[in-house]
Structures are given as structure tokens and as C-alpha cells.
Short mmCIF file of C-alpha atoms in Angstrom, two decimals:
data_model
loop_
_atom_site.label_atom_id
_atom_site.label_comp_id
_atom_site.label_asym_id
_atom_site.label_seq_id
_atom_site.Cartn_x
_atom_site.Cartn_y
_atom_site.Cartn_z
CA UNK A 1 22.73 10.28 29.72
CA UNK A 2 20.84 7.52 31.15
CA UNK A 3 17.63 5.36 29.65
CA UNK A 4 15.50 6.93 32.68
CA UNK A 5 16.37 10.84 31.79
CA UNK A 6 16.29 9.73 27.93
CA UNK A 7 12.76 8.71 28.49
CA UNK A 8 11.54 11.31 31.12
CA UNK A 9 12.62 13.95 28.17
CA UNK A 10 11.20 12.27 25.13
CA UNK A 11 7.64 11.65 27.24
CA UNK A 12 7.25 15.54 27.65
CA UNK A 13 8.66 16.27 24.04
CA UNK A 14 5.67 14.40 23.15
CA UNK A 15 3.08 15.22 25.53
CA UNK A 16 0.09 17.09 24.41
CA UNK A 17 -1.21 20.71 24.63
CA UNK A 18 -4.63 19.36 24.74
CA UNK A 19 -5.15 16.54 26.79
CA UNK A 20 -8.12 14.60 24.94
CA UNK A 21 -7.95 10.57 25.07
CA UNK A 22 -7.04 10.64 21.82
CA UNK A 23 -4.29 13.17 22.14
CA UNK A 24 -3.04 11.43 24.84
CA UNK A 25 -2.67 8.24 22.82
CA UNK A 26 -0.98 9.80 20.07
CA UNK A 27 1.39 10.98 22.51
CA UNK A 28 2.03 6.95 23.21
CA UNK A 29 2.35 6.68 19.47
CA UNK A 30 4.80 9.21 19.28
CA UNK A 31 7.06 8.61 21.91
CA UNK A 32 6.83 4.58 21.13
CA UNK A 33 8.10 6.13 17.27
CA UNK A 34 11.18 7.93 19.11
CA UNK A 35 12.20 4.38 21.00
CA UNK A 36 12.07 1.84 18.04
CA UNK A 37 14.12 4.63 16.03
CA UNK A 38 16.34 4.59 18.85
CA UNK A 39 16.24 0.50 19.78
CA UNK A 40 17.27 0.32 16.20
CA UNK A 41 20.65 2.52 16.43
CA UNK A 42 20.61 -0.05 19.45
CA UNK A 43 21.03 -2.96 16.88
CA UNK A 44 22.57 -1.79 14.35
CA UNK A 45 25.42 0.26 16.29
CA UNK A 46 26.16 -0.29 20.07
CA UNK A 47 25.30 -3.44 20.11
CA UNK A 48 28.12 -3.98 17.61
CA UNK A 49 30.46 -1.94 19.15
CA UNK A 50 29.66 -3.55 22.55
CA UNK A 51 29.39 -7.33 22.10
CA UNK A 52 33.07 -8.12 21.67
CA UNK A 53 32.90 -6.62 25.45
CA UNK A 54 30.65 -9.41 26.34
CA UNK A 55 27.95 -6.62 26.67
CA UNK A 56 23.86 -6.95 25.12
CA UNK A 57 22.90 -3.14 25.15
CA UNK A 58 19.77 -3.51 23.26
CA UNK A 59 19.45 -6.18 26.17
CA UNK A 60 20.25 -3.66 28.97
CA UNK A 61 18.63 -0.85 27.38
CA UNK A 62 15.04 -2.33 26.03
CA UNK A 63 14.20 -3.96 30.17
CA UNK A 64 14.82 -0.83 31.29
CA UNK A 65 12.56 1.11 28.36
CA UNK A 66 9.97 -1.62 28.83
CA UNK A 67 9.63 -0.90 32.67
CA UNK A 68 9.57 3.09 32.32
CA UNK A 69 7.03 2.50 28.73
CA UNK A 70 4.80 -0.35 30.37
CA UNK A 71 2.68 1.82 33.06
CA UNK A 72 2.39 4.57 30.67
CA UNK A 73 0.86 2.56 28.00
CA UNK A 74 -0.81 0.24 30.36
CA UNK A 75 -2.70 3.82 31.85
CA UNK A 76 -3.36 5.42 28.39
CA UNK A 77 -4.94 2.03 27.00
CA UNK A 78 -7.03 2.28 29.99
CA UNK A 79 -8.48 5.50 29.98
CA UNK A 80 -9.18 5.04 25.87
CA UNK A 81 -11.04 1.74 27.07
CA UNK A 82 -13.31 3.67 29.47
CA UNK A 83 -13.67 6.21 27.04
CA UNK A 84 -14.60 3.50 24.11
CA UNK A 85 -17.60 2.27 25.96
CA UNK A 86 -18.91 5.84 26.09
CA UNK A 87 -18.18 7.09 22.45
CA UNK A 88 -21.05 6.57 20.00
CA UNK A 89 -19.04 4.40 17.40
CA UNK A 90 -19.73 6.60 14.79
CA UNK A 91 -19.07 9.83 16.31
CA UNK A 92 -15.41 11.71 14.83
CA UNK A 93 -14.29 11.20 18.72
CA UNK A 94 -14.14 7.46 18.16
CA UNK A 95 -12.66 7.02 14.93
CA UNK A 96 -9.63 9.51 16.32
CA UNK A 97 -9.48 7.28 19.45
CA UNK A 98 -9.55 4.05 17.04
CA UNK A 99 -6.67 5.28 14.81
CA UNK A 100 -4.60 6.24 17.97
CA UNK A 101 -4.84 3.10 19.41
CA UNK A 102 -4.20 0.96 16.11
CA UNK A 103 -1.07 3.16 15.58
CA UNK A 104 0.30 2.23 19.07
CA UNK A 105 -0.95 -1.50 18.95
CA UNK A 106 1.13 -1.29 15.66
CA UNK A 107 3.63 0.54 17.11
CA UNK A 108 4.26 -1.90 20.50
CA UNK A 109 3.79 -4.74 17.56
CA UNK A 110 6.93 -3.52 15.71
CA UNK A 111 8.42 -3.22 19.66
CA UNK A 112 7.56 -7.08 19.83
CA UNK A 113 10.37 -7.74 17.00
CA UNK A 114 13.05 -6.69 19.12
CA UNK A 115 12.57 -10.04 21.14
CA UNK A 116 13.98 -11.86 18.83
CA UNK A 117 17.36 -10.12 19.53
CA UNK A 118 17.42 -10.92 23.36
CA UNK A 119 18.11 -13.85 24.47
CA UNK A 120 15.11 -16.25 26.19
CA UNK A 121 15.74 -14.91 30.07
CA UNK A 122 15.59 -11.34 28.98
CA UNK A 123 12.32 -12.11 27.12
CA UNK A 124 10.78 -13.86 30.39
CA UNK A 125 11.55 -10.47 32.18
CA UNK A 126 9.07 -8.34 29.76
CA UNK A 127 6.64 -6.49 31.11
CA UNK A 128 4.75 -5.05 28.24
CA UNK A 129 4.24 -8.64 26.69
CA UNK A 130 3.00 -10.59 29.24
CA UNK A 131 -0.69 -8.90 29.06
CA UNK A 132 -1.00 -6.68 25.98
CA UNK A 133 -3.62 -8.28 24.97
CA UNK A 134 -5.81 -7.35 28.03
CA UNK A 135 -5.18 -3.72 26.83
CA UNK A 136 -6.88 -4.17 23.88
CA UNK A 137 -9.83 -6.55 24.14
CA UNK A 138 -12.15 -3.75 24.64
CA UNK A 139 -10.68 -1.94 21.89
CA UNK A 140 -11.68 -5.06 19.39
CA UNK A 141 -14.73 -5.46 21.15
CA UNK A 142 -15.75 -2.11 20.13
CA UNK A 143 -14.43 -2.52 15.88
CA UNK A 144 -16.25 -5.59 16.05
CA UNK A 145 -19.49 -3.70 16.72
CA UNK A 146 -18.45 -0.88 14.26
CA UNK A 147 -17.94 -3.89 11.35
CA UNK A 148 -21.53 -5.33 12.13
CA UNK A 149 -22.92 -1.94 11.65
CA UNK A 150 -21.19 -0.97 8.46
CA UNK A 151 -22.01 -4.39 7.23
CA UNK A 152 -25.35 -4.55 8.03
CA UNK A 153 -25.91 -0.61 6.14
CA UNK A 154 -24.52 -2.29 3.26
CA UNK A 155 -26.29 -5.10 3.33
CA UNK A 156 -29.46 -2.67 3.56
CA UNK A 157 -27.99 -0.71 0.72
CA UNK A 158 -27.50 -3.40 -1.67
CA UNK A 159 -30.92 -4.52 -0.71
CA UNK A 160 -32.67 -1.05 -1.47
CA UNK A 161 -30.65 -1.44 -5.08
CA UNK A 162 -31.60 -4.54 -6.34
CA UNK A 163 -35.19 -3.83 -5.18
CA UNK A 164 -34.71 -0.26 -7.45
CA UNK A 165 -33.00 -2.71 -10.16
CA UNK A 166 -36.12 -4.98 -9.89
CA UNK A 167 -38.19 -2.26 -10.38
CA UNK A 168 -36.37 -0.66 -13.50
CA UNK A 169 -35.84 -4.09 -15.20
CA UNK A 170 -40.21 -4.53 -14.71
CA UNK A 171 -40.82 -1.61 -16.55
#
């Protein structure tokens, strides 16, 4: 069975009934989960098996993963940035969308390992690594603004204490 049908098969095992952002993401998530489980039999089994052949599987196999992968995260990170800049950042829509998109920026993270086991002109040939970050900048963007508003409640908060405190301690 080749990497291509492989793929195609595990992308609609994982796609979703109902096609929110966030679902959509997860579906990333999910499918990423399938190919580091496999990439891993990749190491620790036909790679062995294949390298006295003068063969790198998890060489072979993770350049052709990382061109079928690429577009599709490249297209869901870009939809869930459009969508982030509509989302209210406290609404239940955006913390789904946040967690789906942490889980697959962990997820392509724990993907970035597997460059150390190819050697530096496979590495050069990587499409999901050379602009990752540009996937996520809006992402950040939009935690940063959710940390200055949580901070800034509990700054109020611990303000509206010590000013009960104050009051208590007066009387």
C-alpha cells in the first residue's frame, strides 16, 4: 500500500461529521496522531530492517507524508486564523478553536523531532518547516490578547479585595 493511499484513507477516517473550524482542526490533530504513531514503527522497525539495504524509509516515507500533510494543515490553520479574528475571545467557540490548534502545533512539534533522524538534504526538502510559524502568528496574536484580559480581571479582582480587606481591617 503506498504513503499516498495510506494517507488519502487515514484523512477521511478522521474527517468530521460536522464541519465546524474547530472540528476541522481536530481532524488535523487526529490524523497528525495516526502519522507520528506510524513514523515511529518507521524508526523503530523498517528502518532497521531496511538500512543494511542502504535504504532511509523514515527518509522516503516522512517527504512524501510532509508533501500530502503540508497543504492540509497549511488550509486548516488558515481558515482557524480567519475565524480567530472573528471569535469573541471569550466565547466557548474560541477556546475549542484554541485547544485544536495547540494540540496540532503540539502535534507538528513532536513531527519536528523526526528531523533529527534524516539526514541534512532531506531536512532542506521540508515543506511543513520552512513557514510554520506563519501559520500560527495570528493564533498567538489572539492568546496574547486573551492573557491581557484575564490579567487585567485579576488585577481588578485583587484590587476590589484589598479595598474590601481595607475596609474590614478599619472597622
Amino acid at each position: 500500500q503506498s504513503t499516498s493511499e495510506w494517507f488519502a484513507q487515514r484523512q477521511a477516517l478522521h474527517e468530521p461529521q460536522v464541519t465546524t473550524t474547530d472540528t476541522l482542526v481536530t481532524a488535523v490533530v487526529e490524523l497528525m496522531s495516526d502519522i507520528l504513531t506510524d513514523l515511529y514503527q518507521a524508526v523503530k522497525v523498517y528502518n532497521l530492517m531496511l538500512k543494511p539495504m542502504g535504504v532511509n524509509y523514515l527518509a522516503l516515507v516522512f517527504k512524501h507524508i510532509d508533501s500530502l500533510l503540508s497543504p492540509v494543515v497549511q488550509t486548516r490553520m488558515k481558515d482557524a486564523n480567519q475565524k480567530f479574528v472573528d471569535l469573541d475571545i471569550e466565547s466557548d467557540e474560541f477556546k475549542l478553536l484554541s485547544i485544536a490548534s495547540f494540540q496540532l502545533y503540539l502535534g507538528i512539534k513532536e513531527l519536528y523531532r523526526f528531523k533529527n533522524e534524516l539526514s541534512e538534504a532531506s531536512v532542506s526538502n521540508i515543506q511543513m518547516f520552512s513557514d510554520i510559524h506563519s501559520w500560527f502568528n495570528p493564533l498567538v496574536d489572539r492568546w496574547i490578547d486573551l492573557a491581557g484580559v484575564k490579567a487585567t480581571r485579576r488585577i481588578d479582582r485583587a484590587v476590589e479585595l484589598d479595598e474590601v480587606i481595607a475596609m474590614l481591617g478599619s472597622q
